[in-house]
Tab-separated table of C-alpha atoms in Angstrom:
chain	number	residue	atom	x	y	z
A	880	MET	CA	0.038	-0.045	0.150
A	881	GLU	CA	1.191	3.193	-0.803
A	882	PRO	CA	1.932	6.114	1.483
A	883	LYS	CA	-0.347	8.857	2.395
A	884	THR	CA	-0.204	12.081	0.781
A	885	GLY	CA	1.532	15.322	2.330
A	886	GLN	CA	-2.058	16.951	2.001
A	887	GLU	CA	-3.812	14.081	3.918
A	888	LYS	CA	-1.276	13.921	6.940
A	889	ARG	CA	-1.790	17.718	7.406
A	890	ILE	CA	-5.519	17.296	7.162
A	891	LEU	CA	-5.465	14.743	10.128
A	892	LEU	CA	-3.225	16.646	12.003
A	893	PHE	CA	-5.280	19.412	12.085
A	894	LEU	CA	-8.251	17.753	12.772
A	895	LEU	CA	-6.404	15.831	15.992
A	896	VAL	CA	-4.968	18.932	17.077
A	897	SER	CA	-8.925	20.295	16.935
A	898	PHE	CA	-10.084	17.306	18.712
A	899	VAL	CA	-7.628	17.664	21.504
A	900	VAL	CA	-8.549	21.231	21.980
A	901	MET	CA	-11.983	21.005	22.019
A	902	TYR	CA	-11.489	18.272	24.730
A	903	GLY	CA	-9.298	20.066	26.901
A	904	TYR	CA	-11.790	23.045	26.600
A	905	SER	CA	-14.894	20.723	27.513
A	906	LYS	CA	-12.847	18.824	30.585
A	907	TRP	CA	-10.969	21.740	32.518
A	908	ILE	CA	-12.782	25.087	30.793
A	909	LEU	CA	-16.272	24.378	30.532
A	910	PRO	CA	-16.866	22.974	33.834
A	911	ARG	CA	-15.927	26.109	35.756
A	912	TYR	CA	-19.427	28.102	34.529
A	913	GLN	CA	-21.285	25.773	33.322
A	914	GLY	CA	-23.007	25.420	36.698
A	915	THR	CA	-23.511	29.240	36.522
A	916	ALA	CA	-24.986	28.773	32.979
A	917	ARG	CA	-27.651	26.001	34.135
A	918	ASN	CA	-28.815	28.185	36.820
A	919	SER	CA	-29.258	31.364	34.873
A	920	ALA	CA	-31.059	28.657	32.276
A	921	ARG	CA	-33.118	27.195	35.054
A	922	VAL	CA	-34.212	31.048	36.098
A	923	GLN	CA	-35.233	31.766	32.903
A	924	SER	CA	-37.293	29.084	32.257
A	925	LEU	CA	-39.331	29.790	35.360
A	926	VAL	CA	-40.130	33.259	33.761
A	927	LEU	CA	-43.592	33.673	31.521
A	928	PRO	CA	-42.837	35.268	28.528
A	929	GLU	CA	-44.880	38.530	27.928
A	930	THR	CA	-46.009	37.818	31.474
A	931	PRO	CA	-49.014	40.760	31.650
A	932	SER	CA	-48.683	43.342	34.264
A	933	GLU	CA	-52.441	43.000	34.334
A	934	PRO	CA	-54.295	40.472	37.073
A	935	ILE	CA	-54.538	37.275	35.938
A	936	ALA	CA	-58.226	36.270	36.335
A	937	ALA	CA	-58.696	32.362	37.267
A	938	ALA	CA	-55.571	31.008	35.810
A	939	ARG	CA	-55.342	27.500	36.511
A	940	LEU	CA	-52.552	24.236	36.329
A	941	THR	CA	-53.668	21.185	34.419
A	942	GLY	CA	-50.760	18.967	34.583
A	943	ASN	CA	-48.182	20.503	32.817
A	944	VAL	CA	-50.693	22.613	30.798
A	945	ARG	CA	-51.197	26.486	32.140
A	946	VAL	CA	-54.443	28.031	31.056
A	947	GLY	CA	-55.622	31.662	32.314
A	948	ALA	CA	-56.951	34.810	30.953
A	949	ARG	CA	-55.434	38.284	30.519
A	950	ALA	CA	-57.834	40.695	32.170
A	951	VAL	CA	-58.234	43.942	30.028
A	952	ASN	CA	-61.479	44.765	32.074
A	953	ALA	CA	-62.539	42.796	34.461
A	954	GLN	CA	-66.261	43.303	34.388
A	955	ALA	CA	-66.663	42.280	30.826
A	956	VAL	CA	-65.561	38.739	29.966
A	957	SER	CA	-65.544	39.592	26.123
A	958	ARG	CA	-62.690	42.047	26.642
A	959	GLN	CA	-60.523	39.002	28.246
A	960	ASP	CA	-57.535	38.060	26.225
A	961	LEU	CA	-56.492	33.929	27.066
A	962	PHE	CA	-53.392	32.242	26.921
A	963	LEU	CA	-52.601	28.663	27.074
A	964	GLU	CA	-49.127	27.565	28.515
A	965	ASP	CA	-46.735	24.310	28.722
A	966	ASP	CA	-43.262	23.656	28.732
A	967	TYR	CA	-42.837	24.293	25.244
A	968	LEU	CA	-45.319	26.661	23.789
A	969	TYR	CA	-46.853	30.044	24.964
A	970	ILE	CA	-49.878	30.904	23.323
A	971	TYR	CA	-51.465	34.189	23.337
A	972	VAL	CA	-55.294	34.267	21.813
A	973	LYS	CA	-57.034	37.909	21.333
A	974	ASN	CA	-60.525	37.745	22.197
A	975	SER	CA	-60.826	39.905	18.957
A	976	GLY	CA	-61.436	37.166	16.506
A	977	GLY	CA	-60.234	34.610	18.936
A	978	ARG	CA	-57.262	34.359	16.966
A	979	ILE	CA	-53.756	33.443	18.234
A	980	GLU	CA	-51.485	36.170	18.241
A	981	LYS	CA	-48.267	34.840	19.684
A	982	ALA	CA	-46.975	31.322	19.561
A	983	GLN	CA	-43.784	31.729	21.243
A	984	LEU	CA	-41.381	28.875	21.692
A	985	LYS	CA	-39.835	28.731	24.911
A	986	HIS	CA	-36.256	26.559	24.319
A	987	TYR	CA	-35.337	29.225	21.757
A	988	ARG	CA	-34.068	32.166	21.462
A	989	THR	CA	-33.194	35.203	19.174
A	990	LYS	CA	-29.588	36.858	18.838
A	991	SER	CA	-30.848	39.574	21.091
A	992	GLY	CA	-31.713	36.685	24.160
A	993	GLU	CA	-35.710	37.020	23.351
A	994	VAL	CA	-37.965	34.132	23.040
A	995	VAL	CA	-38.577	33.291	19.620
A	996	ASP	CA	-42.170	33.838	18.314
A	997	LEU	CA	-43.531	32.568	14.922
A	998	LEU	CA	-46.297	34.892	15.084
A	999	ASP	CA	-44.093	37.885	16.165
A	1000	PRO	CA	-44.447	40.673	13.523
A	1001	GLY	CA	-41.377	42.453	14.407
A	1002	GLY	CA	-42.856	45.832	14.748
A	1003	LEU	CA	-44.530	45.526	10.931
A	1004	GLU	CA	-48.219	45.320	10.197
A	1005	ARG	CA	-48.827	41.589	9.233
A	1006	ALA	CA	-52.106	39.768	8.598
A	1007	PRO	CA	-53.516	37.916	11.751
A	1008	SER	CA	-53.503	34.198	11.903
A	1009	PHE	CA	-56.078	31.979	12.154
A	1010	VAL	CA	-59.060	33.916	10.868
A	1011	LEU	CA	-62.116	32.038	10.174
A	1012	GLY	CA	-63.626	32.853	6.830
A	1013	GLY	CA	-66.999	31.689	4.946
A	1014	PRO	CA	-70.234	33.339	3.709
A	1015	PHE	CA	-70.544	35.147	6.768
A	1016	GLY	CA	-67.060	36.849	5.813
A	1017	THR	CA	-64.598	36.803	8.134
A	1018	ASP	CA	-64.327	36.710	12.096
A	1019	GLN	CA	-61.483	39.066	12.236
A	1020	GLU	CA	-63.036	41.599	14.505
A	1021	ILE	CA	-65.672	39.531	15.753
A	1022	MET	CA	-65.682	40.000	19.689
A	1023	TYR	CA	-66.258	36.411	20.983
A	1024	PHE	CA	-67.755	35.147	24.225
A	1025	GLN	CA	-64.829	32.588	25.705
A	1026	GLN	CA	-64.179	30.260	28.444
A	1027	TYR	CA	-61.347	27.812	29.511
A	1028	LYS	CA	-61.551	24.686	30.995
A	1029	ALA	CA	-58.825	21.867	31.477
A	1030	ASN	CA	-56.261	22.555	28.326
A	1031	ARG	CA	-58.450	24.037	26.257
A	1032	VAL	CA	-59.911	27.609	25.578
A	1033	GLU	CA	-63.063	28.040	23.628
A	1034	TYR	CA	-65.345	30.980	21.749
A	1035	ARG	CA	-68.750	31.352	20.838
A	1036	ALA	CA	-70.406	34.157	18.624
A	1037	VAL	CA	-73.286	34.822	16.892
A	1038	VAL	CA	-73.201	37.280	14.044
A	1039	ASP	CA	-76.336	37.667	11.891
A	1040	GLY	CA	-77.930	34.053	12.743
A	1041	TRP	CA	-74.545	32.482	12.332
A	1042	ILE	CA	-73.195	30.970	15.056
A	1043	LEU	CA	-69.602	30.880	15.116
A	1044	LYS	CA	-67.435	28.369	17.502
A	1045	LYS	CA	-63.589	28.196	17.761
A	1046	ALA	CA	-61.627	26.101	20.576
A	1047	TYR	CA	-58.117	25.807	21.168
A	1048	SER	CA	-56.130	23.096	23.227
A	1049	LEU	CA	-52.906	21.969	23.956
A	1050	THR	CA	-51.796	18.488	23.476
A	1051	ASP	CA	-49.390	16.023	25.067
A	1052	TYR	CA	-46.972	16.250	22.062
A	1053	PRO	CA	-44.556	19.266	21.991
A	1054	TYR	CA	-45.364	21.826	19.921
A	1055	VAL	CA	-48.700	20.649	18.805
A	1056	VAL	CA	-52.053	22.524	19.200
A	1057	ASP	CA	-55.614	21.232	18.145
A	1058	PHE	CA	-57.671	23.776	16.329
A	1059	SER	CA	-61.786	23.036	16.612
A	1060	TRP	CA	-64.363	24.559	14.582
A	1061	GLU	CA	-68.136	24.619	14.117
A	1062	VAL	CA	-70.512	26.817	12.397
A	1063	GLY	CA	-74.107	26.805	12.107
A	1064	ALA	CA	-75.988	28.559	9.558
A	1065	PRO	CA	-79.253	30.631	9.954
A	1066	ALA	CA	-82.266	29.401	7.798
A	1067	ALA	CA	-81.966	29.267	3.946
A	1068	GLU	CA	-77.956	29.399	4.336
A	1069	LYS	CA	-75.700	26.741	4.461
A	1070	ALA	CA	-72.173	26.697	5.766
A	1071	THR	CA	-69.953	26.184	2.651
A	1072	GLY	CA	-66.269	27.561	1.664
A	1073	LEU	CA	-65.383	27.784	5.359
A	1074	THR	CA	-61.636	28.563	5.501
A	1075	LEU	CA	-58.677	29.080	7.764
A	1076	GLY	CA	-56.136	31.626	6.978
A	1077	MET	CA	-52.654	31.852	8.510
A	1078	ASP	CA	-50.122	34.698	8.076
A	1079	LEU	CA	-47.185	33.417	5.395
A	1080	GLY	CA	-44.130	34.288	7.765
A	1081	LEU	CA	-42.063	32.665	10.080
A	1082	GLY	CA	-41.441	36.012	12.594
A	1083	THR	CA	-38.543	35.369	15.033
A	1084	GLY	CA	-38.484	38.874	16.187
A	1085	SER	CA	-36.720	42.248	14.613
A	1086	ASN	CA	-33.389	41.120	16.075
A	1087	SER	CA	-33.547	37.861	14.611
A	1088	ASN	CA	-31.033	35.409	13.030
A	1089	GLN	CA	-33.431	34.498	10.704
A	1090	ALA	CA	-32.160	36.771	8.184
A	1091	ARG	CA	-33.589	37.303	4.668
A	1092	SER	CA	-30.244	36.535	3.475
A	1093	GLY	CA	-30.252	32.886	4.140
A	1094	PRO	CA	-32.368	30.139	2.643
A	1095	PRO	CA	-35.508	31.549	1.541
A	1096	LEU	CA	-39.404	30.865	2.661
A	1097	VAL	CA	-40.442	27.310	1.488
A	1098	SER	CA	-44.003	25.956	1.310
A	1099	LEU	CA	-44.709	22.452	1.702
A	1100	TRP	CA	-47.424	19.886	1.331
A	1101	LEU	CA	-47.625	16.224	1.367
A	1102	ASP	CA	-50.270	15.328	-1.219
A	1103	ARG	CA	-48.895	11.395	-1.592
A	1104	PRO	CA	-48.464	9.585	1.738
A	1105	GLY	CA	-45.254	7.634	1.892
A	1106	TYR	CA	-43.540	9.903	-0.863
A	1107	ALA	CA	-41.421	13.083	-0.349
A	1108	PRO	CA	-43.519	16.488	0.376
A	1109	GLN	CA	-43.824	19.206	-2.587
A	1110	SER	CA	-42.107	22.106	-1.812
A	1111	ARG	CA	-41.859	25.529	-3.826
A	1112	ALA	CA	-39.467	28.417	-2.607
A	1113	ILE	CA	-41.234	31.707	-2.043
A	1114	LYS	CA	-38.749	34.521	-3.015
A	1115	GLY	CA	-41.321	37.429	-2.409
A	1116	THR	CA	-40.196	38.745	-5.682
A	1117	LYS	CA	-43.582	38.878	-7.288
A	1118	GLU	CA	-47.206	38.323	-6.547
A	1119	GLU	CA	-48.745	35.008	-7.322
A	1120	LYS	CA	-51.189	32.371	-5.993
A	1121	ILE	CA	-50.176	28.793	-5.839
A	1122	LEU	CA	-53.008	26.580	-5.447
A	1123	LEU	CA	-51.841	23.440	-3.097
A	1124	PRO	CA	-53.510	20.132	-3.831
A	1125	ALA	CA	-55.670	17.798	-1.249
A	1126	SER	CA	-52.774	16.889	1.231
A	1127	SER	CA	-52.928	15.295	4.403
A	1128	TRP	CA	-50.421	18.240	5.867
A	1129	LEU	CA	-49.425	21.478	4.372
A	1130	GLY	CA	-47.494	24.512	5.577
A	1131	PHE	CA	-44.087	26.559	5.336
A	1132	ARG	CA	-40.947	26.704	6.733
A	1133	SER	CA	-37.812	28.530	7.269
A	1134	GLN	CA	-34.084	27.207	7.861
A	1135	TYR	CA	-35.109	26.099	11.489
A	1136	PHE	CA	-38.992	26.560	11.935
A	1137	LEU	CA	-42.188	24.927	10.804
A	1138	SER	CA	-45.853	26.148	10.592
A	1139	SER	CA	-48.138	23.690	9.518
A	1140	PHE	CA	-51.602	22.379	9.452
A	1141	ILE	CA	-52.420	18.693	9.606
A	1142	SER	CA	-55.472	17.019	8.832
A	1143	PRO	CA	-55.123	13.126	9.996
A	1144	GLN	CA	-58.757	11.761	8.834
A	1145	ALA	CA	-59.511	13.866	5.676
A	1146	SER	CA	-57.324	15.515	2.974
A	1147	ILE	CA	-57.351	19.543	3.165
A	1148	HIS	CA	-56.861	22.011	0.254
A	1149	GLY	CA	-55.018	25.384	0.261
A	1150	GLU	CA	-53.876	28.083	-1.856
A	1151	ILE	CA	-50.768	30.578	-0.880
A	1152	ASP	CA	-51.292	34.640	-1.837
A	1153	CYS	CA	-47.948	35.621	-2.243
A	1154	LEU	CA	-46.840	39.268	-2.078
A	1155	ALA	CA	-43.908	41.298	-3.895
A	1156	LEU	CA	-41.868	43.072	-1.346
A	1157	SER	CA	-39.134	45.669	-1.679
A	1158	LYS	CA	-35.553	45.123	-0.963
A	1159	GLU	CA	-36.086	46.873	2.333
A	1160	GLN	CA	-39.017	44.764	3.103
A	1161	LEU	CA	-36.999	41.345	2.290
A	1162	SER	CA	-34.307	42.324	4.658
A	1163	HIS	CA	-36.460	42.493	7.315
A	1164	PRO	CA	-36.524	39.076	9.055
A	1165	ALA	CA	-40.055	39.063	10.299
A	1166	VAL	CA	-41.902	40.616	7.200
A	1167	SER	CA	-44.908	38.752	5.622
A	1168	HIS	CA	-44.534	36.965	2.214
A	1169	GLY	CA	-48.290	36.596	2.251
A	1170	ARG	CA	-50.914	34.215	3.365
A	1171	LEU	CA	-52.102	30.682	3.401
A	1172	GLN	CA	-55.440	29.924	3.430
A	1173	VAL	CA	-56.898	26.150	3.956
A	1174	SER	CA	-60.186	25.264	2.865
A	1175	LEU	CA	-62.020	23.620	5.863
A	1176	PRO	CA	-63.449	20.032	4.763
A	1177	ALA	CA	-66.757	20.510	6.630
A	1178	GLU	CA	-68.820	22.879	9.045
A	1179	SER	CA	-67.256	21.342	12.502
A	1180	GLY	CA	-63.995	19.497	12.609
A	1181	THR	CA	-60.369	19.377	14.483
A	1182	LEU	CA	-57.318	20.407	12.875
A	1183	LYS	CA	-53.412	19.714	14.488
A	1184	VAL	CA	-51.469	22.720	13.789
A	1185	TYR	CA	-47.616	22.025	14.280
A	1186	LEU	CA	-46.102	25.285	15.604
A	1187	GLY	CA	-42.253	24.650	16.430
A	1188	PRO	CA	-38.436	23.611	15.310
A	1189	LEU	CA	-37.511	21.685	12.539
A	1190	GLU	CA	-35.873	19.143	14.736
A	1191	TYR	CA	-35.515	15.766	13.306
A	1192	ALA	CA	-35.892	13.649	16.161
A	1193	LEU	CA	-38.884	15.232	17.315
A	1194	LEU	CA	-40.833	15.064	14.135
A	1195	SER	CA	-40.042	11.359	13.769
A	1196	SER	CA	-41.128	10.168	17.194
A	1197	ASN	CA	-44.774	9.618	17.350
A	1198	PRO	CA	-47.772	10.553	16.654
A	1199	LEU	CA	-45.807	12.847	14.484
A	1200	LYS	CA	-44.076	9.865	12.746
A	1201	THR	CA	-47.115	8.383	11.392
A	1202	LEU	CA	-48.191	12.187	10.057
A	1203	GLU	CA	-44.634	12.146	8.400
A	1204	LEU	CA	-44.105	15.451	9.172
A	1205	SER	CA	-40.150	14.485	9.536
A	1206	LYS	CA	-40.085	14.905	5.874
A	1207	ALA	CA	-40.337	18.738	6.350
A	1208	VAL	CA	-36.688	18.660	7.345
A	1209	PRO	CA	-34.551	19.826	4.086
A	1210	PHE	CA	-32.039	17.024	3.962
A	1211	GLY	CA	-31.488	17.415	0.402
A	1212	TYR	CA	-32.350	14.902	-2.289
A	1213	SER	CA	-34.206	11.807	-1.492
A	1214	LEU	CA	-31.414	9.518	-2.733
A	1215	PHE	CA	-29.084	10.959	-0.198
A	1216	ARG	CA	-31.513	11.346	2.513
A	1217	PRO	CA	-30.793	7.826	4.406
A	1218	PHE	CA	-26.880	9.253	4.578
A	1219	ALA	CA	-27.900	12.653	6.183
A	1220	ILE	CA	-29.961	11.061	8.761
A	1221	GLY	CA	-27.417	8.497	9.797
A	1222	MET	CA	-24.899	11.398	10.135
A	1223	LEU	CA	-27.499	13.324	12.274
A	1224	ARG	CA	-27.843	10.425	14.427
A	1225	ILE	CA	-23.999	10.021	14.948
A	1226	LEU	CA	-23.637	13.557	15.291
A	1227	HIS	CA	-26.250	13.284	18.673
A	1228	PHE	CA	-24.512	10.125	19.894
A	1229	PHE	CA	-21.084	12.297	20.037
A	1230	PHE	CA	-22.666	15.099	21.552
A	1231	VAL	CA	-24.403	12.668	24.293
A	1232	TRP	CA	-20.699	11.732	24.972
A	1233	THR	CA	-18.766	15.106	24.919
A	1234	ARG	CA	-21.662	17.472	25.612
A	1235	SER	CA	-20.274	19.826	23.203
A	1236	TYR	CA	-21.742	20.070	19.554
A	1237	GLY	CA	-17.958	21.528	18.238
A	1238	MET	CA	-16.414	18.639	19.847
A	1239	ALA	CA	-19.392	16.445	17.969
A	1240	ILE	CA	-18.829	17.799	14.648
A	1241	ILE	CA	-14.861	17.184	14.457
A	1242	LEU	CA	-15.967	13.448	15.521
A	1243	LEU	CA	-18.046	13.223	13.087
A	1244	THR	CA	-15.674	14.667	10.232
A	1245	LEU	CA	-13.339	12.421	11.574
A	1246	VAL	CA	-15.650	9.334	11.238
A	1247	VAL	CA	-16.627	10.526	7.514
A	1248	LYS	CA	-12.536	10.633	6.915
A	1249	LEU	CA	-12.133	7.242	7.693
A	1250	ALA	CA	-14.710	6.013	5.868
A	1251	LEU	CA	-13.908	7.737	2.433
A	1252	TRP	CA	-10.087	6.555	3.340
A	1253	TYR	CA	-10.068	3.296	1.424
A	1254	PRO	CA	-12.127	4.657	-1.969
A	1255	THR	CA	-9.778	7.561	-1.748
A	1256	GLN	CA	-6.521	5.457	-1.716
A	1257	ARG	CA	-8.043	3.024	-4.476
A	1258	SER	CA	-8.772	6.215	-6.606
A	1259	MET	CA	-5.334	7.654	-6.354
A	1260	VAL	CA	-3.602	4.301	-6.480
A	1261	SER	CA	-5.108	3.566	-9.861
A	1262	MET	CA	-4.580	7.189	-10.994
A	1263	ARG	CA	-0.731	6.836	-10.294
A	1264	LYS	CA	-0.862	3.218	-11.951
A	1265	THR	CA	-2.840	4.483	-15.062
A	1266	GLN	CA	-0.570	7.721	-15.248
A	1267	LEU	CA	2.679	5.563	-15.104
A	1268	LYS	CA	1.323	2.754	-18.121
A	1269	THR	CA	0.352	6.084	-20.025
A	1270	LYS	CA	3.690	7.642	-19.676
A	1271	SER	CA	5.222	4.294	-20.750
A	1272	LEU	CA	2.847	4.528	-24.271
A	1273	GLN	CA	3.640	8.358	-24.811
A	1274	ALA	CA	5.706	7.427	-27.460
A	1275	GLN	CA	3.128	5.228	-29.341
A	1276	VAL	CA	0.507	7.853	-28.966
A	1277	ASP	CA	3.082	10.579	-30.338
A	1278	ALA	CA	3.302	7.893	-33.577
A	1279	ILE	CA	-0.301	7.683	-33.782
A	1280	LYS	CA	-0.703	11.449	-33.917
A	1281	ARG	CA	1.622	12.207	-36.437
A	1282	ARG	CA	0.277	9.276	-38.601
A	1283	PHE	CA	-3.536	10.999	-38.594
A	1284	GLN	CA	-2.610	14.154	-38.041
A	1285	GLY	CA	-5.527	16.929	-38.972
A	1286	ASP	CA	-7.717	13.954	-38.080
A	1287	ASN	CA	-8.870	14.333	-34.127
A	1288	ARG	CA	-11.390	11.828	-34.461
A	1289	LYS	CA	-9.390	9.175	-35.808
A	1290	VAL	CA	-6.693	9.834	-33.013
A	1291	GLY	CA	-9.494	9.484	-30.571
A	1292	GLU	CA	-10.383	6.186	-31.581
A	1293	GLU	CA	-6.562	4.930	-32.384
A	1294	THR	CA	-5.476	6.059	-29.010
A	1295	MET	CA	-8.065	4.252	-27.178
A	1296	ALA	CA	-7.663	1.281	-28.933
A	1297	LEU	CA	-4.207	1.540	-27.624
A	1298	TYR	CA	-5.122	2.098	-24.087
A	1299	ARG	CA	-7.775	-0.857	-24.234
A	1300	GLN	CA	-4.855	-3.298	-25.726
A	1301	HIS	CA	-2.699	-2.565	-22.774
A	1302	GLY	CA	-5.486	-2.607	-19.739
A	1303	ILE	CA	-5.825	1.222	-19.410
A	1304	ASN	CA	-8.947	2.770	-18.467
A	1305	PRO	CA	-8.572	6.432	-17.990
A	1306	ALA	CA	-11.756	6.849	-16.264
A	1307	ALA	CA	-11.119	4.123	-13.797
A	1308	GLY	CA	-9.685	6.553	-11.042
A	1309	CYS	CA	-13.001	8.551	-10.886
A	1310	LEU	CA	-15.323	5.842	-10.031
A	1311	PRO	CA	-14.062	5.704	-6.449
A	1312	MET	CA	-14.203	9.225	-5.982
A	1313	LEU	CA	-17.956	9.501	-7.337
A	1314	LEU	CA	-19.107	7.271	-4.539
A	1315	GLN	CA	-17.724	9.920	-1.748
A	1316	ILE	CA	-20.365	12.731	-3.509
A	1317	PRO	CA	-23.513	11.293	-1.394
A	1318	ILE	CA	-21.470	11.185	1.576
A	1319	MET	CA	-20.040	14.511	1.143
A	1320	LEU	CA	-23.457	16.091	0.246
A	1321	SER	CA	-25.078	14.682	2.955
A	1322	LEU	CA	-22.590	15.877	5.517
A	1323	TYR	CA	-23.052	19.307	4.042
A	1324	ALA	CA	-27.263	18.908	4.423
A	1325	THR	CA	-26.890	17.638	7.658
A	1326	LEU	CA	-24.853	20.546	9.290
A	1327	ALA	CA	-26.768	23.138	7.267
A	1328	SER	CA	-30.013	21.959	8.709
A	1329	ALA	CA	-29.670	20.525	12.331
A	1330	ILE	CA	-31.375	23.058	14.608
A	1331	GLU	CA	-29.299	21.545	17.333
A	1332	LEU	CA	-26.353	23.714	16.256
A	1333	ARG	CA	-28.659	26.659	16.077
A	1334	GLY	CA	-26.738	29.114	19.254
A	1335	ALA	CA	-24.447	26.128	19.981
A	1336	PRO	CA	-21.258	27.806	21.181
A	1337	MET	CA	-17.640	26.443	20.528
A	1338	LEU	CA	-14.536	28.264	21.847
A	1339	TRP	CA	-14.770	31.938	20.163
A	1340	ILE	CA	-17.774	30.880	18.145
A	1341	LYS	CA	-20.876	31.612	19.814
A	1342	ASP	CA	-23.028	30.003	17.050
A	1343	LEU	CA	-22.353	26.849	14.935
A	1344	SER	CA	-24.929	27.408	12.639
A	1345	GLY	CA	-23.113	30.788	11.585
A	1346	PRO	CA	-19.660	31.485	10.121
A	1347	ASP	CA	-16.618	31.776	12.251
A	1348	PRO	CA	-16.769	35.795	13.312
A	1349	TYR	CA	-13.142	36.264	12.982
A	1350	HIS	CA	-12.320	33.862	10.373
A	1351	ILE	CA	-9.831	31.952	12.369
A	1352	LEU	CA	-11.069	28.210	11.310
A	1353	PRO	CA	-10.465	28.995	7.615
A	1354	ILE	CA	-7.183	30.883	7.753
A	1355	THR	CA	-6.387	27.816	10.177
A	1356	MET	CA	-7.223	25.514	7.107
A	1357	GLY	CA	-5.928	27.678	4.553
A	1358	ILE	CA	-2.235	27.678	6.336
A	1359	GLY	CA	-2.607	23.660	7.204
A	1360	MET	CA	-2.989	22.754	3.249
């Protein structure tokens, strides 16, 4: 077996030194302030996001779900805004329209340290979400009479003979909300053409790290269970309407978060009205790209709504596994998806062992390097043998060129015949290299889409999902090469 090249030795040396540095950091430096950080995080988790300064009326605890009312006027029940809360979500429901105004993810923060809010307008005017539409118009400004019981808030209103009912409840599964509706029509009317709208934009605050310079907003729908979901990027450069076919779930995602309507029993249709945005609007992290409108299949029913992170381990667990929501995680082409999922699991395994995603990435890179070592060596050995054989036949190749001077086609045919006669295949060294393509693309897709890296620190890098702020790693790699 031929010795390794100097380039391979330098790469392995760089990875080894990086591993030693990260291990020493996690072993002797990190424990010094880890306890303080845990205490700080625990205190933050006990603070209710956007806790109202007004008195809370009749709030109560039911299991892990907290239900209560934020009283604007204690004398008027119709002026109260209700909220639902569990260990993952804080849902704030406006009585005007009975619509969700805030959907805060407690375990995720923006760059400024604020709680991520998927419905946060970031100081901009945006279309309200969870607005019911039908022959009666919309319920956007209707003042509902509401009540809360157990882990559920209910709304009821009567408008021109129409009886409108809406209800929200948090489920036993993280980031999943049950939305129920019931529409009663007056005499000689039918409750047809019912719709439910949601603003098209995953806002995470004006200081979010979801900048529009990153991946665009993407609409998704699963119209064929067992297959990959359909998708379409929403760039905001033109005004258009996208009709979505009958699907078991549909919604939209940013790089790390997902909002989706789910119908486990019956398929749902929808349409997306896209806006044409200016450059200034596109640069804002929480600007609306339009509106998603779902056609409700009956006068009454229940939809599940997922408002949460694009975390594969979470979305692939029951019951979300049966709904195939994990396919919303962008792991690239379907052919490479199993490789990316395998690498993500290896990354999790190394994190459990090292408690550092920085070290986990280094160890994953070493595993990939070792897996590619044999085909790389075979390719290099084959290329060297081909070069030596080709060099020994150079005189005969020159003779062919002189014999058929001016006829390039004939020169090529005779040269290839000469190579075949001596067992030379110019493309033989490239075949092992082709085997590396799905692995390298899967590694890139894994690191680009893993929400676990969002906000994870490593030495001077505060967020592994972003670039090195001081360009130390690229410069070190350049020197090492």
